[in-house]
Coordinates of C-alpha atoms in Angstrom, one line a residue:
X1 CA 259.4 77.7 136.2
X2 CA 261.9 79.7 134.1
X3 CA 265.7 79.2 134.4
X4 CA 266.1 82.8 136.5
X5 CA 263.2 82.0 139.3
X6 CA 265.5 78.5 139.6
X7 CA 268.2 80.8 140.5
X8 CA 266.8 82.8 142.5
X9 CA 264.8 79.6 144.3
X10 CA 268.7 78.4 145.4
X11 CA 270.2 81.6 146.3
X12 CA 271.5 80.9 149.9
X13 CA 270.2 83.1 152.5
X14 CA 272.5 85.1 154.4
X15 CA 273.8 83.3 158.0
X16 CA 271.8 84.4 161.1
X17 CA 273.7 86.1 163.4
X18 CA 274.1 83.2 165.6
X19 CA 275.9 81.5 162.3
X20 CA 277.6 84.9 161.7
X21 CA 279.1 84.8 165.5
X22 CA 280.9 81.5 164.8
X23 CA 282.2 82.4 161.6
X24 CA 286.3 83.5 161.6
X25 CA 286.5 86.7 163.0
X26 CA 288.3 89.7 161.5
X27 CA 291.9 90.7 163.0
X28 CA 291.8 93.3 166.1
X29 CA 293.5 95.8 163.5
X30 CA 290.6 95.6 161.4
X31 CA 287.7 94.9 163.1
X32 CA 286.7 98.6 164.2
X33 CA 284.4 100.1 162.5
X34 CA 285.4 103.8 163.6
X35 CA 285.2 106.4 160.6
X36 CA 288.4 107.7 159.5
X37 CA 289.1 111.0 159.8
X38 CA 288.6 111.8 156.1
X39 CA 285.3 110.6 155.5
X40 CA 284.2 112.0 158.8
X41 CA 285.0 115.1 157.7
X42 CA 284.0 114.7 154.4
X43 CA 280.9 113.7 155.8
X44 CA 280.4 116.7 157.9
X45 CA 280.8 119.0 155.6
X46 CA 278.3 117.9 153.1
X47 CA 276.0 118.2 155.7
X48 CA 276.0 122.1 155.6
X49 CA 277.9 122.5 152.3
X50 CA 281.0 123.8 153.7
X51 CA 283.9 125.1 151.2
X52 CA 286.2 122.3 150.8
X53 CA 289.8 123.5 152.8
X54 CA 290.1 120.1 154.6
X55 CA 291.5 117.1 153.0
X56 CA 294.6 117.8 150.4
X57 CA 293.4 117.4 146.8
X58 CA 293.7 119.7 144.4
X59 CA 290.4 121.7 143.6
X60 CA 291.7 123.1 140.0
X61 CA 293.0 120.8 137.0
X62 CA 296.1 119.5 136.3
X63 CA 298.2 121.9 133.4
X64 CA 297.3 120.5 130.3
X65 CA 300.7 119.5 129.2
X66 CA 300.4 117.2 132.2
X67 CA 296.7 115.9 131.3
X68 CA 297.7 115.7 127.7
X69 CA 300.8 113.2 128.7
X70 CA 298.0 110.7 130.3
X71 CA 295.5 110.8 127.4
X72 CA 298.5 110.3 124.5
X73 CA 300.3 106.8 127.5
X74 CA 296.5 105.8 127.1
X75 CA 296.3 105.5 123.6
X76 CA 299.2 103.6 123.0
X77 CA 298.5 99.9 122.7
X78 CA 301.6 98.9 124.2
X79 CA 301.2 100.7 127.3
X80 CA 298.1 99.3 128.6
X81 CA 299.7 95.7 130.0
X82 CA 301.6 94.6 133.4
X83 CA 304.8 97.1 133.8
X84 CA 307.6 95.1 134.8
X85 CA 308.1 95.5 138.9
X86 CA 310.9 98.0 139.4
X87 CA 309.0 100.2 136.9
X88 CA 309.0 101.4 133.4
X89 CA 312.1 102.1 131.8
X90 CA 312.1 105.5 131.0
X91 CA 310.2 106.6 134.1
X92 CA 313.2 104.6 135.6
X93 CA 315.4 106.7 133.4
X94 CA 313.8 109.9 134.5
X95 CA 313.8 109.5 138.3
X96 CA 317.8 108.8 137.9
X97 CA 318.5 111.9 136.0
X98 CA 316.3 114.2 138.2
X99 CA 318.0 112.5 141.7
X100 CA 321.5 112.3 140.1
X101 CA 321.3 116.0 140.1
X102 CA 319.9 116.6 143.3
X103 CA 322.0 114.0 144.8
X104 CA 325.2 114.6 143.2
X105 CA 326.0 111.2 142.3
X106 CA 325.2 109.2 139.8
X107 CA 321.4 106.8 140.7
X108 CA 321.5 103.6 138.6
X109 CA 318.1 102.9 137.7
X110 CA 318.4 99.3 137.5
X111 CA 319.2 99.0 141.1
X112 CA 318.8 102.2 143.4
X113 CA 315.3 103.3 142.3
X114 CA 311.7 101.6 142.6
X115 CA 308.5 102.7 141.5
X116 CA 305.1 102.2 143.5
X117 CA 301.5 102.7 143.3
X118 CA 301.8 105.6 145.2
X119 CA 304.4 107.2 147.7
X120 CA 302.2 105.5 150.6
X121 CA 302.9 101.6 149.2
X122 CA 307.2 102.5 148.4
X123 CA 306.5 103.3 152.9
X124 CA 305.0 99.8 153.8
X125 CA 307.2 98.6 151.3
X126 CA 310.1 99.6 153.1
X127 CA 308.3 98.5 156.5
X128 CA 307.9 95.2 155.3
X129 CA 311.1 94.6 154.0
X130 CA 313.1 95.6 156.8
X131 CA 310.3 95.0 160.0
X132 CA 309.4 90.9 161.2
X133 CA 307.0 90.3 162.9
X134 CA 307.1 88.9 166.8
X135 CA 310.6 90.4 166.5
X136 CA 309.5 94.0 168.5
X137 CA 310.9 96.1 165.9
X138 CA 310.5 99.7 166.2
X139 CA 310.3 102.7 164.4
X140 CA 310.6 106.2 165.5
X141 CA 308.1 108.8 164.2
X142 CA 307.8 112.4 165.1
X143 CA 304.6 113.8 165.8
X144 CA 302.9 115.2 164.3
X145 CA 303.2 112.1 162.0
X146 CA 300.9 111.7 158.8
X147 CA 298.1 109.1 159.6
X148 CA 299.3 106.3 157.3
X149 CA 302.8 105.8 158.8
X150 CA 301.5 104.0 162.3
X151 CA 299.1 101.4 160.4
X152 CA 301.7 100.6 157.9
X153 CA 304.3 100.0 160.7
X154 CA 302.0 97.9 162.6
X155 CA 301.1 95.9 159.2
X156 CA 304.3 94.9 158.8
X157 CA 304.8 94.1 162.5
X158 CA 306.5 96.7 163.9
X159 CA 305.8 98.8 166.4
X160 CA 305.6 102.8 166.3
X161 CA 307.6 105.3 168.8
X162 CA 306.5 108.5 168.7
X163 CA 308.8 111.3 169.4
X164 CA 306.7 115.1 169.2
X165 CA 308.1 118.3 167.3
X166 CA 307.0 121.4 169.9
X167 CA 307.9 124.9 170.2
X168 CA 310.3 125.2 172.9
X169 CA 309.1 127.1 176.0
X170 CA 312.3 129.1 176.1
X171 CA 311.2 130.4 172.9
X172 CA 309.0 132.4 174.7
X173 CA 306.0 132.4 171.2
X174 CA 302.6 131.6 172.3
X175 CA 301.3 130.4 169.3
X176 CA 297.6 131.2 170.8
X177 CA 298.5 134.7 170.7
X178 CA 300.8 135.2 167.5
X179 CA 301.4 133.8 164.6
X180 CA 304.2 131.5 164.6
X181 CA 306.9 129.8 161.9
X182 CA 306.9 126.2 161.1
X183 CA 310.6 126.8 161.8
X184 CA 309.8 127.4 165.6
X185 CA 308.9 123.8 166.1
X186 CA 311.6 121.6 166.8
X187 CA 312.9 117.9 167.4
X188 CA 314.4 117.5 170.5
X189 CA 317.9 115.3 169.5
X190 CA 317.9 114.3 173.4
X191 CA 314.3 113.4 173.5
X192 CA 314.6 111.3 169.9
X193 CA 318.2 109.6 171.2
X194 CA 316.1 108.3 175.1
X195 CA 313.4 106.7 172.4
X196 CA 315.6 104.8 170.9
X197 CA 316.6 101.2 172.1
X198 CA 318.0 97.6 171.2
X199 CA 314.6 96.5 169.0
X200 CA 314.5 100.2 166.9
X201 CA 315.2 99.8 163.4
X202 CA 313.9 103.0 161.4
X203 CA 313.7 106.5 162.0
X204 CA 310.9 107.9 159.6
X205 CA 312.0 111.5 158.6
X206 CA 309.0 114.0 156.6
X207 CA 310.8 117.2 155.1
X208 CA 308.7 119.1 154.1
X209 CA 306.4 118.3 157.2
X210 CA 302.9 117.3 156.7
X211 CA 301.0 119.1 158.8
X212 CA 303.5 121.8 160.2
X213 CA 304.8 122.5 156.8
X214 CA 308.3 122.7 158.4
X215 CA 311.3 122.4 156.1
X216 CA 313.8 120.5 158.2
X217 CA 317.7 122.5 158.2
X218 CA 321.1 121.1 157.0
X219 CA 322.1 121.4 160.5
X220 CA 318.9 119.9 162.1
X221 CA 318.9 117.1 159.7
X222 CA 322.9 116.6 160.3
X223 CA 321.5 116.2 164.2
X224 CA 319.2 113.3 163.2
X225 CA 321.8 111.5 161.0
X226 CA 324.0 111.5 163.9
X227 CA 321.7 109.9 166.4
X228 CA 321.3 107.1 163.3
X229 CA 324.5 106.3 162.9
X230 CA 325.3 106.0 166.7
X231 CA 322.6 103.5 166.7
X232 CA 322.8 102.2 163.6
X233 CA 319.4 102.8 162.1
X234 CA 317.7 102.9 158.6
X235 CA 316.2 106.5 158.0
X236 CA 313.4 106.5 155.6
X237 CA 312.6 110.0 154.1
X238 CA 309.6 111.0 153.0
X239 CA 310.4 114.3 151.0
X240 CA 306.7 114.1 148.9
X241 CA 306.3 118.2 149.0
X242 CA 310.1 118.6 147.8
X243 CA 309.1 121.0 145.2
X244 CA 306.3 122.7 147.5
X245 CA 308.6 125.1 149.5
X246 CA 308.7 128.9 149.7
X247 CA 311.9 131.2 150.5
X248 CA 313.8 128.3 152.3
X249 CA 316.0 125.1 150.5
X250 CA 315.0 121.9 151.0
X251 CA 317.3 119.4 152.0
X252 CA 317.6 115.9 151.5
X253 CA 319.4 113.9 154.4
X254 CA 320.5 111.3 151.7
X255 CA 322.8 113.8 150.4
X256 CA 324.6 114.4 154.0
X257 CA 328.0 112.7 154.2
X258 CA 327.7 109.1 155.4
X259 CA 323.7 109.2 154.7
X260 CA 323.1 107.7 151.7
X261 CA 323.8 104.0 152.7
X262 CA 321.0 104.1 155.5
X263 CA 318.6 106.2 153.7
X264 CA 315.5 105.4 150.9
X265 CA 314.1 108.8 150.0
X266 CA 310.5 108.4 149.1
X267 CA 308.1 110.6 146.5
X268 CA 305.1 111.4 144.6
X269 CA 304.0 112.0 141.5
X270 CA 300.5 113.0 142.6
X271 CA 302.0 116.2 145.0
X272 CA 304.9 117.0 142.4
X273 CA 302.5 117.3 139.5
X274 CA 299.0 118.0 141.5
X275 CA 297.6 114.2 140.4
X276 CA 297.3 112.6 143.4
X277 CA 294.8 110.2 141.7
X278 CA 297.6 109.0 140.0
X279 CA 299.1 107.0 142.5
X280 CA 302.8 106.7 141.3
X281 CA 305.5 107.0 143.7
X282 CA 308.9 105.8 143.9
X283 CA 311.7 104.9 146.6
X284 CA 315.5 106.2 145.7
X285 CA 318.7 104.3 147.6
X286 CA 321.6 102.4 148.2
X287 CA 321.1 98.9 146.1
X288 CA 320.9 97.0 149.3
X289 CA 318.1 99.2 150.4
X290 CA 315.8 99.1 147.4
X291 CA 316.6 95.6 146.6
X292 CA 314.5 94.0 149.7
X293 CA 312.4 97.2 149.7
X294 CA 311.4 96.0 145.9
X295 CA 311.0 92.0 146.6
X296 CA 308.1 93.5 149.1
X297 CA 306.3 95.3 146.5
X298 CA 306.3 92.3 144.3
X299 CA 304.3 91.0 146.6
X300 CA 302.1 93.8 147.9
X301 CA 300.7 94.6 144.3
X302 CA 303.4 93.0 141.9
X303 CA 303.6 96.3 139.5
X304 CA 302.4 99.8 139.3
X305 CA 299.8 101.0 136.8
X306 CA 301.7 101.3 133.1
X307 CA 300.1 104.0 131.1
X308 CA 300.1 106.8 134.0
X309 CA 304.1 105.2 134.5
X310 CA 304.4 106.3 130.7
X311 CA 302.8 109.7 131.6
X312 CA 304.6 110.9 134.7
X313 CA 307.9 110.0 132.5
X314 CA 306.7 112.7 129.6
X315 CA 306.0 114.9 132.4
X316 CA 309.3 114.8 133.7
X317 CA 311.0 115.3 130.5
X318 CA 308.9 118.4 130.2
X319 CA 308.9 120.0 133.4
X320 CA 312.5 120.9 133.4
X321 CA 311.7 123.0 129.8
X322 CA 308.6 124.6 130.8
X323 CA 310.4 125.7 134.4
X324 CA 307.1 124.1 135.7
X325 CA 308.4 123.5 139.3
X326 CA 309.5 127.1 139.6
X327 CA 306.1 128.5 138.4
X328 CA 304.3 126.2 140.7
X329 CA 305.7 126.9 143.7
X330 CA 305.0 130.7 143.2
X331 CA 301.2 130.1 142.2
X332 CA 301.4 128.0 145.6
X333 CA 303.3 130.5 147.6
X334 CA 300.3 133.0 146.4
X335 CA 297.9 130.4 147.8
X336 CA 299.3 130.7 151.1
X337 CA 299.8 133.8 151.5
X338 CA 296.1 134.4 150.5
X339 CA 294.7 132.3 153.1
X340 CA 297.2 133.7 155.6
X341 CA 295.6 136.9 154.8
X342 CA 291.8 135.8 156.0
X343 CA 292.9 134.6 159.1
X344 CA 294.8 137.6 160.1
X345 CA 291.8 139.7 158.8
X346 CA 289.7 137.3 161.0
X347 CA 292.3 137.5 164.2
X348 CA 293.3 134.0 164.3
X349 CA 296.8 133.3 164.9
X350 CA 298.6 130.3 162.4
X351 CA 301.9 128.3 162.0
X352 CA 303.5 130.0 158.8
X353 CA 304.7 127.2 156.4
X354 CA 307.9 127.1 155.0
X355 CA 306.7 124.2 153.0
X356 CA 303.9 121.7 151.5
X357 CA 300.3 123.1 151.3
X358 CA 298.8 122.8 154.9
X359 CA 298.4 125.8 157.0
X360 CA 297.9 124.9 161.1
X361 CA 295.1 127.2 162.3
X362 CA 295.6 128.4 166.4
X363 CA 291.3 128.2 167.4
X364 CA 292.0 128.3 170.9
X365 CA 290.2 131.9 171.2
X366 CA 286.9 130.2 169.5
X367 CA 285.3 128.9 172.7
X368 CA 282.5 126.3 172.2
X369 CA 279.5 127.0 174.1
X370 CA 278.8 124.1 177.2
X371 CA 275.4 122.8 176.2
X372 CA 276.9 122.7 172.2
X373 CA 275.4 119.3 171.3
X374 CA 277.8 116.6 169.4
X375 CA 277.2 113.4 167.8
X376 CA 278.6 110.0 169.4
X377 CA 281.2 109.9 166.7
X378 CA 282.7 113.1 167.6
X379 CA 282.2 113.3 172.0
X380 CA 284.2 110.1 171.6
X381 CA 287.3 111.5 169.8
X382 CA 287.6 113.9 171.9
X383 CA 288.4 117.9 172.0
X384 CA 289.9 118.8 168.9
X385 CA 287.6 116.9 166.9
X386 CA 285.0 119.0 168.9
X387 CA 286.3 122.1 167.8
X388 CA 286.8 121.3 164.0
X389 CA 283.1 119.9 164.0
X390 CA 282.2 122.9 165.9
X391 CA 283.8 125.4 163.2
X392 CA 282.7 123.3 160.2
X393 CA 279.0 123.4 161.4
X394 CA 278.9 126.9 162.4
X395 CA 281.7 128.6 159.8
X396 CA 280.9 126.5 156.8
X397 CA 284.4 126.0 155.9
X398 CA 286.0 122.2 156.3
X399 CA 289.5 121.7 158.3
X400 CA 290.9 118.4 159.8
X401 CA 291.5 118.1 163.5
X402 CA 295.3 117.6 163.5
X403 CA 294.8 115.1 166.8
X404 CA 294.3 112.4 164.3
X405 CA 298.3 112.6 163.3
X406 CA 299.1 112.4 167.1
X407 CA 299.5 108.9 169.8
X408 CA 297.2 109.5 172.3
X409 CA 299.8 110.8 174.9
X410 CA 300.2 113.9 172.8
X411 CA 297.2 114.9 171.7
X412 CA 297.3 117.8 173.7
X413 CA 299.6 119.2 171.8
X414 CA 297.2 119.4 168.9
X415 CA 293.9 120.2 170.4
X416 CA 293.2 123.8 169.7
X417 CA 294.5 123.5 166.1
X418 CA 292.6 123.1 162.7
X419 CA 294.8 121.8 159.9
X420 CA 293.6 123.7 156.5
X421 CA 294.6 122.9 152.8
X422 CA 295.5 125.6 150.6
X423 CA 295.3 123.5 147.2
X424 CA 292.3 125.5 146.3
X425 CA 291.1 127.6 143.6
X426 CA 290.3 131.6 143.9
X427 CA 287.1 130.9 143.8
X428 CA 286.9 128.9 146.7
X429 CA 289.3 131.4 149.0
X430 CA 286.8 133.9 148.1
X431 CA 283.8 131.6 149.7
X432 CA 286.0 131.0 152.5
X433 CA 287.0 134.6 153.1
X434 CA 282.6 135.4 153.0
X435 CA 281.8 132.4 155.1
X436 CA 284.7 133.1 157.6
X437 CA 283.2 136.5 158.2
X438 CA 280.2 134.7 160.8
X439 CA 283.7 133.8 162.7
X440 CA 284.8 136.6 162.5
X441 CA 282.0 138.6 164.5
X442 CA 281.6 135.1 166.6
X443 CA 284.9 136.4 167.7
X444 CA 284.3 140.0 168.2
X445 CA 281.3 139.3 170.5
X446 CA 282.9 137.0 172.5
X447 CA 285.7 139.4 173.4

């Protein structure tokens, strides 16, 4: 018998179930098995080929000086090895000159910046720092709140308070009817202050909002550093579509007077430079902040990837002499405006966004038919899953049901919504704009 049939001969057999059953089971937090919202979508709209406006990658290239910066990091010998924890030097170096500037103070790389494998690990870096678990620790987010921030709060044993942005009724704007500005949704300072207790640590702040696209004001973000200092809490800002805004400033609440000692202002070079495969990131603060923030990371993945480190420092460099950020935003402000344009030829109202590259879709109008069948995995999540399966199946254009960035108390507020990404070539506005027309008779007949 030759050496490989042995092998084979004593390859265990998987455990019956019975033996399966009495093995250690998997945590609560892990053990579902429920599709996340991405690849359900994903999955979806394979199925019928839809144009790709759901999930928020970029559909065209990277600029080349930005591509070339990767390929020259790679070739270097020396760049190819563990980066030391904090991050590469001159990426280090970078990050303090561009937030000195902003900031208006001087940011010490060796103390008051980190840099992480991605925006998403410098959050549950933070978390896990300053969260313990069995302790009841809370942090407040506002809804609607990207989908990461809840597992990584509960990962590092806190729990999440949710706190909803709405129009206000007095505003009298039915955003079924008309079309509405991201600026129209506000924070409540009342509402925020009566979540807010003895076991709340954190106050998570997104400017510019992911999926609104609100850009949060100097006086609105003044509000919210109030309520944190009455109550004495961290405020972790996550400002990843900083450069992604269009006619309005954006304003870090770092640079507010008395804010920078309680905040860590979080970014990303995948949104700033359209890589988000790159998954570099970094947290900017007060010594005291980073400091614990960084002992996590050392332990969540020690170091962040060195030659795309090397890369996103080159592109720094040369992104203030090609005025990249200024000719970005107005290639992304076309964007918008373009897909703005086929839903008012199409008659669907929309939440106009003042920043990042999400526009929030009004479907109430679209009514589903009764006997519309729906598989298991959508009935179960409920309506507004129903309606962006609905459109993708029918319209042939992807969107992501913004319910999933909502506790379920408030996932009313989100129902007849479809959250689109505008990070997309001509090419595919122009399939959108030529699918979108079955919708847009749909509509007519049904009126």
């Amino acid at each position: 018998m030759s050496a490989q049939h042995t092998r084979k001969a004593h390859t265990p057999a998987p455990p019956a179930e019975s033996a399966r059953s009495k093995l250690p089971q998997p945590s609560s937090a892990y053990a579902s098995t429920q599709l996340d919202v991405w690849t359900m979508m994903n999955q979806v709209s394979a199925s019928v080929n839809a144009v790709s406006l759901g999930q928020g990658y970029m559909s065209f290239p990277p600029k080349d000086f930005v591509k070339a910066a990767a390929q020259a990091a790679l070739a270097e010998n020396s760049n190819n090895q563990y980066a030391p924890t904090r991050g590469r030097q001159e990426l280090l170096r970078q990050i303090s000159l561009r937030f000195s500037e902003r900031f208006g103070r001087p940011i010490d790389p060796a103390t008051e910046i980190s840099v992480h494998a991605g925006a998403n690990e410098a959050l549950l870096s933070v978390f896990t720092a300053f969260l313990e678990h069995g302790m009841g620790h809370e942090v407040i987010l506002m809804e609607p709140a990207f989908d990461q921030y809840t597992p990584n709060i509960v990962m590092a044993g806190g729990k999440p308070v949710y706190v909803p942005l709405r129009i206000p009724s007095e505003s009298k704007k039915d955003p079924a009817r008309h079309v509405v500005s991201s600026s129209d949704w506000k924070l409540d300072i009342a509402e925020l202050e009566s979540a807010i207790n003895e076991n709340t640590r954190i106050v998570v702040l997104n400017t510019p909002h992911n999926p609104v696209g609100k850009v949060f004001t100097h006086h609105e973000l003044a509000a919210i550093g109030a309520v944190a200092e009455r109550h004495n809490l961290l405020i972790l800002s996550d400002e990843v579509y900083e450069h992604l805004t269009y006619d309005v400033e954006h304003v870090s609440i770092a640079t507010l007077p008395g804010m920078w000692d309680r905040t860590v202002t979080v970014g990303s070079a995948g949104k700033l430079f359209g890589v988000t495969g790159w998954r570099v990131g970094w947290a900017v603060g007060p010594s005291h902040l980073i400091t614990p923030a960084l002992s996590a990371h050392t332990r969540i993945v020690f170091s962040t990837n060195t030659p795309l480190q090397e890369a996103v420092a080159t592109v720094f460099h040369q992104a203030r002499d090609n005025d990249f950020f200024n000719i970005q935003r107005a290639e992304y402000q076309r964007r918008r405006d373009r897909l703005m344009a086929i839903f008012d030829d199409i008659g669907l109202p929309y939440v106009v966004p003042d920043g990042t590259y999400y526009l929030m879709v009004n479907a109430s109008s679209m009514k589903i038919p009764s006997d519309y069948h729906f598989p298991d995995f959508i009935e179960e999540r409920g309506h507004n899953f129903k309606l962006v399966y609905f459109f993708i199946k029918e319209f042939g254009v992807s969107g992501i049901p913004p319910a999933e960035f909502y506790s379920d108390p408030h996932k009313d507020l989100a129902e007849n919504y479809i959250r689109f990404a505008f990070c997309k070539t001509d090419e595919g506005f122009d399939d959108a704009e030529k699918a979108l027309q079955k919708l847009k008779a749909y509509l007519k007949a049904a009126n």
